[in-house]
Coordinates of C-alpha atoms in Angstrom, one line a residue:
Chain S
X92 CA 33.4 -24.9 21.5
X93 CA 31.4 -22.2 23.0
X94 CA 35.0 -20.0 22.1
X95 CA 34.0 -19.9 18.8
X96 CA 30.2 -20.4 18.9
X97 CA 29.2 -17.3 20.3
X98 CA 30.8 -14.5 17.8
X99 CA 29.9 -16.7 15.4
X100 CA 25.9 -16.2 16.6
X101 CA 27.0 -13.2 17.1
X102 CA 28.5 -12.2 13.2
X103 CA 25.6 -14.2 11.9
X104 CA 22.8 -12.2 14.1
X105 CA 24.7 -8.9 12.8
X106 CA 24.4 -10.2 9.3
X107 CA 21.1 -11.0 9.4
X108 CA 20.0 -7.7 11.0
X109 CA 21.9 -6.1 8.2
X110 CA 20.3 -8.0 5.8
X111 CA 16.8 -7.1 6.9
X112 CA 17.8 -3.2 7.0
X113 CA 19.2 -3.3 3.3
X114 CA 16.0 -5.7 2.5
X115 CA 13.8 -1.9 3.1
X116 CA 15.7 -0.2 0.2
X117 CA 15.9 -3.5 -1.5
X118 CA 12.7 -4.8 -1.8
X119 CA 12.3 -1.8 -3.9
X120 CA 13.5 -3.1 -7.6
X121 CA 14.8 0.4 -9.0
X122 CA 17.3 0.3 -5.6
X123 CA 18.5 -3.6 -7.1
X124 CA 20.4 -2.6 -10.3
X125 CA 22.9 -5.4 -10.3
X126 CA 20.2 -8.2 -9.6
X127 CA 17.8 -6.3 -12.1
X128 CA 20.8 -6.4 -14.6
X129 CA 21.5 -10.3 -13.8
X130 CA 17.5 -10.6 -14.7
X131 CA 18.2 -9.0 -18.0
X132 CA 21.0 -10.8 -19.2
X133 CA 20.0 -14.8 -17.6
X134 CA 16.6 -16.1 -18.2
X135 CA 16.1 -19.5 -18.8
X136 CA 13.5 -20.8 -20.9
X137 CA 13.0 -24.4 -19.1
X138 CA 11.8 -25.8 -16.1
X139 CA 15.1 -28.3 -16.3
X140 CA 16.9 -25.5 -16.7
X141 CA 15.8 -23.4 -14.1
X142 CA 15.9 -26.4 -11.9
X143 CA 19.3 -27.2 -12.7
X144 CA 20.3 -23.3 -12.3
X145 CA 19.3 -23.0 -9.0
X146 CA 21.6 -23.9 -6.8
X147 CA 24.3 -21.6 -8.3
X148 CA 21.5 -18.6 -9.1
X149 CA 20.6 -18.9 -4.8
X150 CA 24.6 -18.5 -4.3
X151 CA 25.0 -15.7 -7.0
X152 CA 21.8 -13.8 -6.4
X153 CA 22.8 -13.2 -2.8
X154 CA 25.9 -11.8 -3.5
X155 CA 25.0 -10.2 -6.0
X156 CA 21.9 -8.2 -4.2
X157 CA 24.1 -8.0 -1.1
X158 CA 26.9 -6.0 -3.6
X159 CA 23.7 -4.0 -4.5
X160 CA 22.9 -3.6 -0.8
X161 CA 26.5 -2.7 0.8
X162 CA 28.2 -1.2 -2.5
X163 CA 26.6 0.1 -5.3
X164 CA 23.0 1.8 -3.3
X165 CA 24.9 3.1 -0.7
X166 CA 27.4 4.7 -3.4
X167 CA 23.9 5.4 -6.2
X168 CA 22.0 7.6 -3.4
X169 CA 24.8 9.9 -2.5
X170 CA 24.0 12.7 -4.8
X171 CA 20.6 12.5 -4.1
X172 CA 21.3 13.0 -0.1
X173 CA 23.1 15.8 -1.3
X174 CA 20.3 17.0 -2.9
X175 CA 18.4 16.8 0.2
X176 CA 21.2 18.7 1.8
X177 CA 21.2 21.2 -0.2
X178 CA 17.5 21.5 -0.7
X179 CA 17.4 21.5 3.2
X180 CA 20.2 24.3 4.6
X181 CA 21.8 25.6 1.0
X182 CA 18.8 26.3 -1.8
X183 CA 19.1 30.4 -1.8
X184 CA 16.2 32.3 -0.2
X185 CA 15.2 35.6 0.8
X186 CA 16.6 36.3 3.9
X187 CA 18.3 39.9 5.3
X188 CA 22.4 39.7 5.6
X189 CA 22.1 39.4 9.3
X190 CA 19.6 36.2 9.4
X191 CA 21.9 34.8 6.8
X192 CA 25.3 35.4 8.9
X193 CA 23.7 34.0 11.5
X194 CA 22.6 31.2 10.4
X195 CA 25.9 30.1 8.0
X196 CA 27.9 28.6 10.9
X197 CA 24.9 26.8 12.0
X198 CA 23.7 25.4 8.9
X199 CA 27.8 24.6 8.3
X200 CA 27.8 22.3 11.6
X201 CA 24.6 20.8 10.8
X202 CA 25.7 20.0 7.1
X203 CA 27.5 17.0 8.0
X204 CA 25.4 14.9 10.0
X205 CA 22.4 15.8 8.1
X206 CA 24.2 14.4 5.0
X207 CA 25.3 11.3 7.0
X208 CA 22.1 10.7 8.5
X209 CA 20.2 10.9 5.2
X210 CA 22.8 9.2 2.8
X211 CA 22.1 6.4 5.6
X212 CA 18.3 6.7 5.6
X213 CA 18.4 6.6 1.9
X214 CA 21.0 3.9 2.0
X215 CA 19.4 1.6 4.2
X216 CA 15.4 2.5 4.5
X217 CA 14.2 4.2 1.1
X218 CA 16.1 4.1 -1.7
X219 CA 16.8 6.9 -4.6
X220 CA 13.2 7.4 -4.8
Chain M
X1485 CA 9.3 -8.7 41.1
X1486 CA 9.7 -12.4 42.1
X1487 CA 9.2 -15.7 39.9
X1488 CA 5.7 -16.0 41.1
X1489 CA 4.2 -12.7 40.1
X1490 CA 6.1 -12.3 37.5
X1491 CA 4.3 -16.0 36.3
X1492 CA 0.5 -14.4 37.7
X1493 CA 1.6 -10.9 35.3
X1494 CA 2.2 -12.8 32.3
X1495 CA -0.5 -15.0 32.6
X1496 CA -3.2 -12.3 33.3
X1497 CA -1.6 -10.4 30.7
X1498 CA -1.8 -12.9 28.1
X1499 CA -5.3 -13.8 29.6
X1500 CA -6.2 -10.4 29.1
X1501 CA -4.7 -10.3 25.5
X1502 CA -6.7 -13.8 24.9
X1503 CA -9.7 -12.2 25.8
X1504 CA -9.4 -9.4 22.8
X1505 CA -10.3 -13.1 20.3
X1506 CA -12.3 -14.7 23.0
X1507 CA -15.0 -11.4 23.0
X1508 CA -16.3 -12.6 20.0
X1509 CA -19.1 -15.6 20.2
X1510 CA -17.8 -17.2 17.1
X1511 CA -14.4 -18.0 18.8
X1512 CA -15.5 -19.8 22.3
X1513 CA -16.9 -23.0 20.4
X1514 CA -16.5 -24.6 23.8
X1515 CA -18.6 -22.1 25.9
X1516 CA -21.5 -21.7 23.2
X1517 CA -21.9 -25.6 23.2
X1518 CA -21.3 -25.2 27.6
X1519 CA -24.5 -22.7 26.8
X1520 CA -26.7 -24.4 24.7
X1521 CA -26.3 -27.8 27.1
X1522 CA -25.8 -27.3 30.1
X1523 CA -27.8 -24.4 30.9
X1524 CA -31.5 -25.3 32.1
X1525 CA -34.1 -23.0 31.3
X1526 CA -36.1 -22.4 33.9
X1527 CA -34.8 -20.4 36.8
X1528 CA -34.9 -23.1 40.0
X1529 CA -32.5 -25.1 38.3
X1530 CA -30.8 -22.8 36.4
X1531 CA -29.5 -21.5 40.2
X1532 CA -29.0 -24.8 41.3
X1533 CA -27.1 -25.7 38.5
X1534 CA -25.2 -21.9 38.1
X1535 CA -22.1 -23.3 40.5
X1536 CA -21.2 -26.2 38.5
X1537 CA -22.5 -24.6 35.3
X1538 CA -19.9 -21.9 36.6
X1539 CA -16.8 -24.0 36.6
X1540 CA -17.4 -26.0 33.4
X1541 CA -17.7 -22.4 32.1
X1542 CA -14.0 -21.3 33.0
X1543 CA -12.7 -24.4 32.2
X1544 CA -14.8 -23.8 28.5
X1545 CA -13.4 -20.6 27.9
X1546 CA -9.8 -21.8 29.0
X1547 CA -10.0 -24.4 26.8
X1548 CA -11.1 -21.8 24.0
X1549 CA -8.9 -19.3 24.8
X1550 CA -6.1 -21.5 24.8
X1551 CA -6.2 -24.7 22.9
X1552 CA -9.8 -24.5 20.7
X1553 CA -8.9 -20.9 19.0
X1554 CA -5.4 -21.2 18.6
X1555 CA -5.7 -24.3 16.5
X1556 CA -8.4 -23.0 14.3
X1557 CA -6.4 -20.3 13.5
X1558 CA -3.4 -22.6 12.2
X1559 CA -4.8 -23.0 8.5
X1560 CA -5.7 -19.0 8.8
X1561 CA -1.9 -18.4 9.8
X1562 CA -0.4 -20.6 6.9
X1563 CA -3.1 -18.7 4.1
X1564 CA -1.6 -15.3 5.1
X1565 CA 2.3 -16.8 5.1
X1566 CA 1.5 -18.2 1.9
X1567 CA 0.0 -15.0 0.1
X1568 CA 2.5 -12.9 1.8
X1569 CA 5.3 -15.1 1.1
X1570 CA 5.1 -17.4 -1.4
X1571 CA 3.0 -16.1 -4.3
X1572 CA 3.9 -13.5 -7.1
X1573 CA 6.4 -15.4 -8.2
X1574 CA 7.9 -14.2 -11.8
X1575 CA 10.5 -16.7 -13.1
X1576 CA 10.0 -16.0 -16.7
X1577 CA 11.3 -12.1 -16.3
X1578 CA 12.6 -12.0 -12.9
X1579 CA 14.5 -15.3 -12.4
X1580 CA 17.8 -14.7 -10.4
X1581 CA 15.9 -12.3 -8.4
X1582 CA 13.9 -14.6 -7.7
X1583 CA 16.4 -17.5 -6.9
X1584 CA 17.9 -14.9 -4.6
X1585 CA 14.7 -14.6 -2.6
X1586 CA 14.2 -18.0 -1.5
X1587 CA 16.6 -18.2 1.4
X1588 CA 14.8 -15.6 2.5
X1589 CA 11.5 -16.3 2.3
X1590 CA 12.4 -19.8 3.3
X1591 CA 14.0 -18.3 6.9
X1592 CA 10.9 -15.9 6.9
X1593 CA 7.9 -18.9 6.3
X1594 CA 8.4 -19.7 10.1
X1595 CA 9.0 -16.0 11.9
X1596 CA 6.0 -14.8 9.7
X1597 CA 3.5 -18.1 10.3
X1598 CA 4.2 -18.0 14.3
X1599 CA 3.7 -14.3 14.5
X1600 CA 0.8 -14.4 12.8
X1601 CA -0.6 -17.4 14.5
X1602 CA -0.3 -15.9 17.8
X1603 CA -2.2 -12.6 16.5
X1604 CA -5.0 -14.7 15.0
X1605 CA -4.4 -16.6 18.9
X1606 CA -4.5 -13.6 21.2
X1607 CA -6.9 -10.9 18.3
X1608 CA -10.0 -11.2 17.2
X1609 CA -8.8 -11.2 13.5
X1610 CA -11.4 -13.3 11.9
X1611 CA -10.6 -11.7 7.8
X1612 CA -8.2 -14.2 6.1
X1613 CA -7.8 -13.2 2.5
X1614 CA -9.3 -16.3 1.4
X1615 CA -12.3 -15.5 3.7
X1616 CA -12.3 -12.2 2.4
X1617 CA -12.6 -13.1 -1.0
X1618 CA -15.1 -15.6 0.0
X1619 CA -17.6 -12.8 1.8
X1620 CA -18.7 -11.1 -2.0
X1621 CA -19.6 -13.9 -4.7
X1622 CA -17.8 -12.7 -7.6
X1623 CA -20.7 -10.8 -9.7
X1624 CA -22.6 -9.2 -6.5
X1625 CA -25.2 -7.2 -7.2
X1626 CA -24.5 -3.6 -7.3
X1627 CA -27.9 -2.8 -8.9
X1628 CA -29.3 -1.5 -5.4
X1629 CA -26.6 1.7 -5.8
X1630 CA -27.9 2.1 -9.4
X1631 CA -31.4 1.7 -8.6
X1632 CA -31.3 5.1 -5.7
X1633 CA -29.0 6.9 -8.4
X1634 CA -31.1 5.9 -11.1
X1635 CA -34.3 7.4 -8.5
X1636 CA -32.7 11.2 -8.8
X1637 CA -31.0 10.4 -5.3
X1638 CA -27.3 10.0 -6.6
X1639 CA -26.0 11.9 -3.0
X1640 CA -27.4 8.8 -1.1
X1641 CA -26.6 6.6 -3.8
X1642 CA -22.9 7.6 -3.9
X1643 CA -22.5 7.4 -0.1
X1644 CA -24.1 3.9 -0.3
X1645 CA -21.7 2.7 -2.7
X1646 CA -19.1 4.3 -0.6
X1647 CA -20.4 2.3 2.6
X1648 CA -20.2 -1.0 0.3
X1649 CA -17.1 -0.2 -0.4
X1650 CA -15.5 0.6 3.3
X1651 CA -17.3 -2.4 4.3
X1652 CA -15.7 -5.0 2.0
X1653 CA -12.2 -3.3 1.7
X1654 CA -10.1 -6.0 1.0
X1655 CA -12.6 -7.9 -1.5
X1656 CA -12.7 -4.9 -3.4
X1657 CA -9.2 -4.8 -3.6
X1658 CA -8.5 -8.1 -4.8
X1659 CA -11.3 -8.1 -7.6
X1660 CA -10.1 -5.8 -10.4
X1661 CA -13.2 -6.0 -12.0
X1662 CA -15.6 -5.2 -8.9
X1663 CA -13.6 -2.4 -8.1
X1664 CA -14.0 -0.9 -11.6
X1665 CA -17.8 -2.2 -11.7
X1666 CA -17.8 0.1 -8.6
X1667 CA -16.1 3.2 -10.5
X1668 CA -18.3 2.7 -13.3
X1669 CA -21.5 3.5 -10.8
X1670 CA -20.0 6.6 -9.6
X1671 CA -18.7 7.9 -13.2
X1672 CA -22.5 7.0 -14.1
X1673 CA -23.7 9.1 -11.4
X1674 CA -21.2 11.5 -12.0
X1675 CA -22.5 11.9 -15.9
X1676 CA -25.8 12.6 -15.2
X1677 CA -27.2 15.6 -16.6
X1678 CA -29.3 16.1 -13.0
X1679 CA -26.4 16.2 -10.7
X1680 CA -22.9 18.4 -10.5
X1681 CA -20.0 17.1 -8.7
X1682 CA -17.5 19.5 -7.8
X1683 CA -13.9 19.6 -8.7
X1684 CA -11.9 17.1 -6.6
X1685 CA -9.0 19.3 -4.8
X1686 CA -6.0 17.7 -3.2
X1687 CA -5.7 14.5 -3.8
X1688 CA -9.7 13.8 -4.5
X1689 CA -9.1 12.6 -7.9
X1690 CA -7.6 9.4 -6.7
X1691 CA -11.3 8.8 -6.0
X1692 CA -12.2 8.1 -9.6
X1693 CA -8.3 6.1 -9.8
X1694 CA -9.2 3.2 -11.9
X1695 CA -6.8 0.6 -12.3
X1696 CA -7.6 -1.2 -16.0
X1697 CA -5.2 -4.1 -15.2
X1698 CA -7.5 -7.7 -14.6
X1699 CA -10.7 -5.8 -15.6
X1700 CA -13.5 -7.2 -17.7
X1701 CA -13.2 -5.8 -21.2
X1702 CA -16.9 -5.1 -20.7
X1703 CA -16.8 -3.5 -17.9
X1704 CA -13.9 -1.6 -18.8
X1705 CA -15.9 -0.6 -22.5
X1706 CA -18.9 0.9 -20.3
X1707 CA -16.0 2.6 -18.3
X1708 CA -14.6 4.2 -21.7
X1709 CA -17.9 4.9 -23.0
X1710 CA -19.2 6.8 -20.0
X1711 CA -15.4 8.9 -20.2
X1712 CA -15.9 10.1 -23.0
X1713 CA -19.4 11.3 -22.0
X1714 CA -18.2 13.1 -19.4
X1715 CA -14.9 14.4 -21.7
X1716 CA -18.1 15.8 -24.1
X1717 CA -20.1 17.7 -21.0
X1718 CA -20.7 21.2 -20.7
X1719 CA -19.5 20.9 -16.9
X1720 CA -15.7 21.4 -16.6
X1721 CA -16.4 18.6 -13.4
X1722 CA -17.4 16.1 -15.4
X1723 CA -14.5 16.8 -17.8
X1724 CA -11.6 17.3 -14.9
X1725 CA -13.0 14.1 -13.6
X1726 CA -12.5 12.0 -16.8
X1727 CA -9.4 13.4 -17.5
X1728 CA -8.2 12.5 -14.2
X1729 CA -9.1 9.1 -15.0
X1730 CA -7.3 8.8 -18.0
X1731 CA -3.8 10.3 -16.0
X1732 CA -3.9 7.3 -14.2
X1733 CA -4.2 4.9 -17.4
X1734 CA -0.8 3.9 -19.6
X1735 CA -2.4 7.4 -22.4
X1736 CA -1.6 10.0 -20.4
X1737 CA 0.4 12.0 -22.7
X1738 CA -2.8 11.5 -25.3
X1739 CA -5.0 12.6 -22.4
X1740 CA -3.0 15.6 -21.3
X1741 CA -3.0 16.5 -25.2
X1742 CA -6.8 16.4 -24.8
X1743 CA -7.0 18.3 -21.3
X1744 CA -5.0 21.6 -22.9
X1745 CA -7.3 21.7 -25.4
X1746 CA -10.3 22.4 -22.4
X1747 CA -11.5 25.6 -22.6
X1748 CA -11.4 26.0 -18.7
X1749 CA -8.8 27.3 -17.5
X1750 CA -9.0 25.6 -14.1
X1751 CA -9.4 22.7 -15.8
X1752 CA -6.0 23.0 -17.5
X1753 CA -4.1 24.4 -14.5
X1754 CA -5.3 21.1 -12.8
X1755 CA -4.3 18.8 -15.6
X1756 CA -0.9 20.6 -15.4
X1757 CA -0.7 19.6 -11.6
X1758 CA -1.7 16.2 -12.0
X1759 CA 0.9 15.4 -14.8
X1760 CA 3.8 17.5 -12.6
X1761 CA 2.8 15.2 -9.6
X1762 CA 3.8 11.7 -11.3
X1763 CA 4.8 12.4 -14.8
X1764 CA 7.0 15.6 -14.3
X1765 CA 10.1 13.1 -15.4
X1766 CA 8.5 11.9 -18.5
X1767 CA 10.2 13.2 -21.8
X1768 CA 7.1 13.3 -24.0
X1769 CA 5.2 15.0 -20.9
X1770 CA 7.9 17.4 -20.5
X1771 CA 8.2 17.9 -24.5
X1772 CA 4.0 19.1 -24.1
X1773 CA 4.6 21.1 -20.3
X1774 CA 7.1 23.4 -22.3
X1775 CA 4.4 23.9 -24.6
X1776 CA 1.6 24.9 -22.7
X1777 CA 4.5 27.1 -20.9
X1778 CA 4.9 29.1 -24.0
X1779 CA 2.0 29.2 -25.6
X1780 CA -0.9 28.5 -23.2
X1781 CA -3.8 31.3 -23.4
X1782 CA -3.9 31.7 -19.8
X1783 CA -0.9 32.9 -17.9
X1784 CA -2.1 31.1 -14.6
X1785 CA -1.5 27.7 -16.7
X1786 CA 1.6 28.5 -18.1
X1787 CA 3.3 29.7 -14.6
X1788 CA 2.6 26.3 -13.3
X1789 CA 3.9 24.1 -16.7
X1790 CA 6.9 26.0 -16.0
X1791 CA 6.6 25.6 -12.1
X1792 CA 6.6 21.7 -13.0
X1793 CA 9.4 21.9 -15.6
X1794 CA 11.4 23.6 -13.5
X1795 CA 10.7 21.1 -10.0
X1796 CA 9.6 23.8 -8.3
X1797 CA 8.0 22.2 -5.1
X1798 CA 5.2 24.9 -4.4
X1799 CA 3.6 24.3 -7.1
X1800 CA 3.3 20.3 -6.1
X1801 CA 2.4 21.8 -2.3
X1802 CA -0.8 23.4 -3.6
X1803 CA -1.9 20.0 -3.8
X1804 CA -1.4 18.8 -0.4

């Protein structure tokens, strides 16, 4: 039993802990634009209704915030961690050849993680704000 | 470190931890009545007695610190789950959402209720937000800060009202309309032809931020009728600070209309900065900023409409 038991805690532990991180961009309602577009589209009137609903809207409101969690934030604040990029190492300013010859290679290694890190930031912790 | 100081660590660490709740009289029930009983008052037999009066006192403040608090605390712990978790509900607009938050909130109710009963255990946090609420009846009387402005002191009135305010923080900011019955007093003071407030810089204007949502229509009338007062005055103060008002209302674009027609120009170049700062993205807003960019009598004013249309961020750092 315990074969199976423990990556099981284990998967459901990293789940959870995944679930938390996305909740930081997700608890924001601009960063939930599948679940937002779900709230559009399905509104029932009736307590009955919504009683009856519920089971099914539990189900599909979790997978469809977790799509907007994994997929479709993730993908909605790349250009905006570009941005920051950019903004960051790229936006022209006045600087003398030599400054900016010396600095290109640097700010061309640094370019990378610094988009990683804050695509993830954005991704995870605060959303296209 | 071995198993039995190790045990002695945590327990004098979570004794001293206890001790943080335990400070304040109104949460050793146990040792106040171990006080008022079994304390003689006169001093022979208060010394004879101080040994056993002694140990009954530890084994009061154990019992405080560790069984009497903690359970008073319980009903405190399940009010702040509650309003954390379980209120603002919106099923008529929000319904899947909502749906897809119950799991959640469900596996939260008991992470959230323990952690916050052992605060409430181990801190001396006595402010629930019920309690809260329950510390102002809902019309206090304000009349004392109105009385000292009313007197020519409006300086000591204002910082009075500010006290007040500090004081009962989280009241205030669960009653709509006291806060605004609060603003009203300082846009009051702020009118008066005897006293001159100077421009809030930085971020000052979020001072006279009044939120109309929940307000008393009363309140909020006296509110309107004292902006426009100050829209009227002779003292580009008075009119920065009702237009800053009115940027944090739903007509801003109305407002800002109003503003550009001020005929300070420092009173413009700050109404440009407040719109740039949370409206910058608006269409209509952006539609009036490329006005004032062209045809604004002052040149100051229309470099910063075009600093804002244009996201540059030093205009926005001047602020900050």
């Amino acid at each position: 039993m315990k074969n199976w038991l423990f990556p099981c805690l284990k998967l459901a532990a990293l789940v959870f802990i995944a679930g938390q991180l996305c909740a930081c961009a997700l608890g924001e309602k601009e960063n939930r634009r599948l679940l937002n577009k779900l709230d559009e589209s399905f509104q029932p009137k009736s307590t009955a209704a919504r009683v009856s609903c519920a089971p099914l809207t539990v189900v599909g409101g979790n997978v469809a915030l977790a799509i907007d969690g994994v997929v479709i934030n993730p993908v909605a604040v790349v250009p905006k961690a570009w941005d920051d990029t950019y903004e960051l190492y790229w936006k022209p300013r006045e600087a003398d050849i030599l400054r900016k010859s010396l600095m290109f290679p640097i700010i061309t290694v640094l370019t990378p993680p610094t988009f990683v890190g804050d695509w993830a930031l954005r991704a995870v912790f605060i959303g296209n704000d | 470190m071995n198993r039995k100081t190790l045990s002695f660590a945590l327990i004098a660490s979570v004794m001293l931890l206890q001790g943080c709740a335990i400070l304040n009289r109104d949460n050793t029930i146990a040792l106040n009545w171990v006080e008022a009983n079994l304390v003689p008052d006169s001093q022979p037999a208060r010394g004879i007695a101080m040994p056993f009066v002694f140990t009954v006192g530890v084994a009061a403040v154990s019992a405080d610190a560790f069984i009497i608090h903690p359970a008073t605390v319980i009903d405190d712990a399940a009010e702040d789950t509650k309003d954390c978790l379980w209120e603002d509900f919106d099923w008529d607009k929000e319904y899947v959402t909502e749906c897809a938050s119950l799991p959640w909130r469900a596996a939260f109710t008991p992470i959230m209720f323990a952690g916050d009963w052992l605060g409430r255990s181990m801190f001396d946090i006595t402010e629930s937000a019920e309690k809260a609420r329950q510390q102002l009846p809902k019309d206090v009387d304000l009349s004392r800060f109105q009385a000292t402005i009313d007197e020519g002191r409006v300086e000591q009135g204002l910082k009075d009202l500010e006290k007040f305010e500090d004081e009962h923080r989280s009241a205030v900011n669960e009653d709509p309309t006291l806060r605004a019955r609060i603003s009203l007093i300082r846009l009051k003071a702020c009118a008066r032809d005897d006293y001159h407030p100077s421009i809030p810089t930085g971020f000052g204007f979020m001072a006279f931020h009044i939120n109309r949502e929940g307000v008393d229509p009363a309140v909020m009338a006296q509110i309107d009728q004292e902006l426009n007062r100050m829209e009227a005055s002779q003292d580009p103060a008075k009119r920065w600070i009702a237009y800053s008002v009115g940027f944090g209302g739903d007509a801003v674009l109305a407002t800002f209309q109003r503003a550009m027609k001020d005929p300070d120009p420092v009173v413009r170049y700050l109404a440009v900065q407040r719109v740039g700062l949370s409206h910058s993205k608006d269409e209509p807003i952006r539609n009036a900023l490329g006005a004032v960019a062209t045809s604004d009598a002052e040149p100051m004013v229309r470099e910063c409409a075009r600093g804002v249309l244009n996201d540059d961020d030093s205009f926005m750092r001047l602020l900050q």
